[in-house]
Short mmCIF file of C-alpha atoms in Angstrom, two decimals:
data_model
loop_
_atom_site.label_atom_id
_atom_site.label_comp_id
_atom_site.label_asym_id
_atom_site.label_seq_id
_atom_site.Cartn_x
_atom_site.Cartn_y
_atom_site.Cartn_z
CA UNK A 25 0.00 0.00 0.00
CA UNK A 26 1.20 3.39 -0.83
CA UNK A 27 2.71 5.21 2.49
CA UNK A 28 0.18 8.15 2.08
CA UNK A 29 -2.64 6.09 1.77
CA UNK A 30 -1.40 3.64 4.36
CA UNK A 31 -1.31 6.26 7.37
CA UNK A 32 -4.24 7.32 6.33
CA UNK A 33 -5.87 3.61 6.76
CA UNK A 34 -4.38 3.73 9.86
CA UNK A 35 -5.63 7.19 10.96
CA UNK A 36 -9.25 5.99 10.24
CA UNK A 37 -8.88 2.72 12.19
CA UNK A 38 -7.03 4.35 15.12
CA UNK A 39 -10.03 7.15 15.37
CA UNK A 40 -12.77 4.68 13.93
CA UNK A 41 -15.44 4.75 17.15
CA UNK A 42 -14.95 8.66 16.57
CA UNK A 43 -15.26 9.00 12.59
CA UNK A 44 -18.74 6.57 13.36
CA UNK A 45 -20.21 9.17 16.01
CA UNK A 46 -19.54 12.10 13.85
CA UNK A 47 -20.33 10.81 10.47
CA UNK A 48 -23.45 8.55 11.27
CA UNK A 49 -25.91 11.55 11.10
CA UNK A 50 -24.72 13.09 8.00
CA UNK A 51 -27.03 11.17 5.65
CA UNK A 52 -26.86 11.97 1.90
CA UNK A 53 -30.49 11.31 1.14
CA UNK A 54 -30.90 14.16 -1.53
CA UNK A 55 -27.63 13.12 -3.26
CA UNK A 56 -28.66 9.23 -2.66
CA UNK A 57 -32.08 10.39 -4.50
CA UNK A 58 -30.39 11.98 -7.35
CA UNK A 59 -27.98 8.47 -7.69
CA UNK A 60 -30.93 5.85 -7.53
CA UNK A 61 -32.98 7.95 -9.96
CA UNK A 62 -30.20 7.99 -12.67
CA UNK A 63 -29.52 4.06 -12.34
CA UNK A 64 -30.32 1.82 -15.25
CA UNK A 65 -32.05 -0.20 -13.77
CA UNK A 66 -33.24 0.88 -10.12
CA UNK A 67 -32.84 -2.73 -8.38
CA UNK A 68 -29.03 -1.89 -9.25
CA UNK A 69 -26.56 -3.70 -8.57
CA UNK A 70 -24.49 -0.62 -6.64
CA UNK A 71 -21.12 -0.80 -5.50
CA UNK A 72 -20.20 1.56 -2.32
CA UNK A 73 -16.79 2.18 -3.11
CA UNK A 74 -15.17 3.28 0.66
CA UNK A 75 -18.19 1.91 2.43
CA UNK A 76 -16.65 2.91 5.97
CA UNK A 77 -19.22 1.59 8.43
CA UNK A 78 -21.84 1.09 6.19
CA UNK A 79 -24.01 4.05 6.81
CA UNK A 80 -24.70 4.38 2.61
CA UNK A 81 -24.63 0.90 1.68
CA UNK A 82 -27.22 0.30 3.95
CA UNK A 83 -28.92 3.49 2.73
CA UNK A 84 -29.30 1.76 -0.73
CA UNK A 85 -30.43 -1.09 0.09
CA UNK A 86 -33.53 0.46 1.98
CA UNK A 87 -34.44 1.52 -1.01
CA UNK A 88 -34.66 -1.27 -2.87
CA UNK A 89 -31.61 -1.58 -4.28
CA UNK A 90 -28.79 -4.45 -4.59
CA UNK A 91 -25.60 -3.46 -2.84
CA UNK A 92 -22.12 -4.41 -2.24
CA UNK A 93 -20.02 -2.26 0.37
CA UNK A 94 -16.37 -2.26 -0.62
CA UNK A 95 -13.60 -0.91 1.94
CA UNK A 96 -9.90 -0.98 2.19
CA UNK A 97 -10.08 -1.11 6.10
CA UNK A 98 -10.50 -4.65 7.71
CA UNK A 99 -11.51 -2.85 10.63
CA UNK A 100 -14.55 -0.78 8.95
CA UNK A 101 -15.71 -3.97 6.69
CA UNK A 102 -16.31 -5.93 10.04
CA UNK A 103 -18.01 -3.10 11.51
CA UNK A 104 -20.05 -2.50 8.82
CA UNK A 105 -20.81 -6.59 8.72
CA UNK A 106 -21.60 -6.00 12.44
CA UNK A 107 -23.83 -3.30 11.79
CA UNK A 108 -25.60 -4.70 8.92
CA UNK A 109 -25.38 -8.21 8.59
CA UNK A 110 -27.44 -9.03 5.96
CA UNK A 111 -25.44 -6.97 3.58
CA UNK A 112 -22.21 -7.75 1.43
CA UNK A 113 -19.20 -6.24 2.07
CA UNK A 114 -15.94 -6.56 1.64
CA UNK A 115 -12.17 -5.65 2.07
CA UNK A 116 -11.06 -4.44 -1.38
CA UNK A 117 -8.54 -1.42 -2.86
CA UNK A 118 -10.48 1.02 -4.90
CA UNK A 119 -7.66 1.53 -7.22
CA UNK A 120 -7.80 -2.31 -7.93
CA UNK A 121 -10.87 -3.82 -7.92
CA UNK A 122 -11.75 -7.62 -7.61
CA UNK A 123 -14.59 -6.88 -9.48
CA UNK A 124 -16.19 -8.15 -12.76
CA UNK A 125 -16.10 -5.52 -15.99
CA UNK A 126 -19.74 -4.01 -16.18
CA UNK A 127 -21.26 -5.88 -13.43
CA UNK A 128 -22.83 -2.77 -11.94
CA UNK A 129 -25.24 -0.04 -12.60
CA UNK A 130 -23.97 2.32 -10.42
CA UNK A 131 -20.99 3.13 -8.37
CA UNK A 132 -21.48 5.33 -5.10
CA UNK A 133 -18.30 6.38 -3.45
CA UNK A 134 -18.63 9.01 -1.38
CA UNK A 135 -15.68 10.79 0.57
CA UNK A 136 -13.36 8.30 -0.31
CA UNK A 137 -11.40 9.67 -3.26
CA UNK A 138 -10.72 12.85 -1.63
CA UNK A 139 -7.86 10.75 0.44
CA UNK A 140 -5.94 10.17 -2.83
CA UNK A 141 -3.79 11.90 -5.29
CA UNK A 142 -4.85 12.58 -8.81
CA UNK A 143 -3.00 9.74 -10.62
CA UNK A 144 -4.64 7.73 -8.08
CA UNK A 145 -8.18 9.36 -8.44
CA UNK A 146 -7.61 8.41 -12.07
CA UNK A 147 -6.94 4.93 -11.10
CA UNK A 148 -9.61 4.75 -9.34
CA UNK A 149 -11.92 6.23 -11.98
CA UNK A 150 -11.11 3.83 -14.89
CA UNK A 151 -12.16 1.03 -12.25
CA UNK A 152 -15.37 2.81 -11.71
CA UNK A 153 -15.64 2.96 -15.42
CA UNK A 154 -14.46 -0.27 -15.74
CA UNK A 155 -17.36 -2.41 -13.84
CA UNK A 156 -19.84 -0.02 -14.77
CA UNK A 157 -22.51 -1.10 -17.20
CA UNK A 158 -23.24 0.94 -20.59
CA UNK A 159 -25.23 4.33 -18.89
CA UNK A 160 -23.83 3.07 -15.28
CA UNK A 161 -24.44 5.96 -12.78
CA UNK A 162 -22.06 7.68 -11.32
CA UNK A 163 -21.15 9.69 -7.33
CA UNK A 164 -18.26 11.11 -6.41
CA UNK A 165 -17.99 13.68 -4.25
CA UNK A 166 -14.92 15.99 -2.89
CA UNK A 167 -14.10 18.92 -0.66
CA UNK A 168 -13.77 21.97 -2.41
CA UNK A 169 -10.52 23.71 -2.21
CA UNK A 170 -6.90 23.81 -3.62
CA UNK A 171 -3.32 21.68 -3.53
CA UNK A 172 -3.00 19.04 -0.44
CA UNK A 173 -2.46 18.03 2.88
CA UNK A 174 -1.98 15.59 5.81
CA UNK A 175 -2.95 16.71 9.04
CA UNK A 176 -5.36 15.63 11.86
CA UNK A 177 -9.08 17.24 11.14
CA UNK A 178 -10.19 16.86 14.79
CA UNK A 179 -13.73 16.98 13.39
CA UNK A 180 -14.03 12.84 12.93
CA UNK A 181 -10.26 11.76 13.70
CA UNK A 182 -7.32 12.14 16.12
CA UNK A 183 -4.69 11.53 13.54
CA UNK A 184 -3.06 12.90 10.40
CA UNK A 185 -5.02 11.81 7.37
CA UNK A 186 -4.00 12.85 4.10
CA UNK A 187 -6.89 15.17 1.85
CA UNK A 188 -6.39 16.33 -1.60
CA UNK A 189 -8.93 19.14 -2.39
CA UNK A 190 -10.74 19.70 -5.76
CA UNK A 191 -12.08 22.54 -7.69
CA UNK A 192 -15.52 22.16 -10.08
CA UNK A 193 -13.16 21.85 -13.16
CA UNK A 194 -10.66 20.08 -12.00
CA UNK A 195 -13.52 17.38 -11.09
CA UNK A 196 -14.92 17.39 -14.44
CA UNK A 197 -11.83 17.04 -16.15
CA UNK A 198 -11.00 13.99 -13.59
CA UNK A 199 -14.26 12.29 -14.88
CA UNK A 200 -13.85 13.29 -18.59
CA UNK A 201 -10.53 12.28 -18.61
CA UNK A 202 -11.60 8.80 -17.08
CA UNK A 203 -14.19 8.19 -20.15
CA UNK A 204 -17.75 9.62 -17.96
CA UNK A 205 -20.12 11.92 -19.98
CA UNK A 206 -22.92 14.21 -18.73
CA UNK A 207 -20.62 15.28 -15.75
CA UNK A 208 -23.27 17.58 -12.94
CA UNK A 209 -20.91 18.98 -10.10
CA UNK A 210 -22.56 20.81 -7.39
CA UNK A 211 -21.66 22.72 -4.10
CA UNK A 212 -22.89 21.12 -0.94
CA UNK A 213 -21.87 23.68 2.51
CA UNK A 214 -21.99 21.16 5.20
CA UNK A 215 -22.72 23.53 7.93
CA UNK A 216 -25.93 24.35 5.63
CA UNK A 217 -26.72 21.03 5.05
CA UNK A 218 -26.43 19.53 8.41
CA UNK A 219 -26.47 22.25 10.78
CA UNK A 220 -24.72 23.69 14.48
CA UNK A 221 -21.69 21.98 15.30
CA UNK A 222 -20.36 20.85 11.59
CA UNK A 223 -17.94 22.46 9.42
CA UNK A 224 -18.31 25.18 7.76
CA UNK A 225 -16.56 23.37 4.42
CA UNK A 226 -18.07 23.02 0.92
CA UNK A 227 -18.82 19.62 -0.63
CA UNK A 228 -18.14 18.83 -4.32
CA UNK A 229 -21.16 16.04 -5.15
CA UNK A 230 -20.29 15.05 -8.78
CA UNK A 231 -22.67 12.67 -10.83
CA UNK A 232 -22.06 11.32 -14.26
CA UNK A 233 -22.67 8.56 -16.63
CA UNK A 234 -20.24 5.58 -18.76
CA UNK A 235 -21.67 6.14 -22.17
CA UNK A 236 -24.58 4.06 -23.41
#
């Protein structure tokens, strides 16, 4: 594992009852709405790239939709297994799925790419791209800034975690670049969103489409 990516594991896991507590209430349901309406085919199959706990994975499948929660944390899989046993999860690198080509309508990863660098993010994408379906659905979603850093954001962990902020274009040229079409990037303020006592940071949600 790469030594950025691998403290940053390790960050999670070390702080993991903590990111759980914070994190748990911030449900996505308008951007979860948005996903399920653009799927192919609205039973799915979904993967939740960076699954964490759970918390979306189980989202999608109370709405009706097939799910598979995929995590590079041991720790966070068997939580989320814990949590939600009747769902599928498992322990699996983003950047190198053990996944089928086009085996899935949509791919939901949410706050997960923002802990890699761009070649990475690339990586990552052509996966995405790669076990979508033909008109697959596609989330992303960022925090909205410029260049990179590793530090501890108090907020959901008590140590250094790497972030790479992302600007609208720079998002859309990510996804382009990566083979998506119809690219829709919009500005989420958490603070607004959720309320008193989150962070006043902005959200880049970005939904696309593999071609049909």
């Amino acid at each position: 594992m790469l030594d950025y990516l691998s403290r940053t594991i390790a960050a999670y896991e070390h702080s993991a009852d903590k990111y759980e507590s914070a994190t748990k209430g911030m449900v996505p349901d308008e951007e979860l709405d948005l996903f399920t309406g653009m799927l192919p085919d609205p039973a799915g199959p979904v993967l939740d790239a960076g699954c964490a706990f759970g918390r979306d994975t189980a989202l999608l499948a109370a709405r009706g939709v097939a799910v598979t929660g995929v995590d590079l944390s041991e720790p966070f899989v068997v939580r989320a297994r814990e949590l939600h046993p009747g769902l599928d999860f498992r322990r699996m690198d983003v950047c190198a799925l053990d996944l089928p080509d086009a085996s899935f309508a949509g791919v939901w990863s949410q706050a997960t790419l923002l802990h890699l660098r761009d070649e990475h993010v690339a990586a990552a994408l052509a996966e995405f791209h790669r076990v979508l379906r033909p008109g697959g659905a596609l989330f992303v979603s960022f925090k909205e800034g410029e260049g990179e850093e590793e530090f501890v954001e108090s907020f959901s962990a008590d140590a250094a975690r790497f972030f790479r902020y992302q600007t609208a274009d720079r998002v859309r040229g990510l996804l382009e670049a990566a083979g998506f079409t119809g690219t829709d990037v919009r500005v989420v303020n958490e603070r607004q969103r959720y309320g008193a006592g989150h962070r006043d940071l902005n959200w880049l949600t970005a939904y696309a489409r593999t071609a049909s």
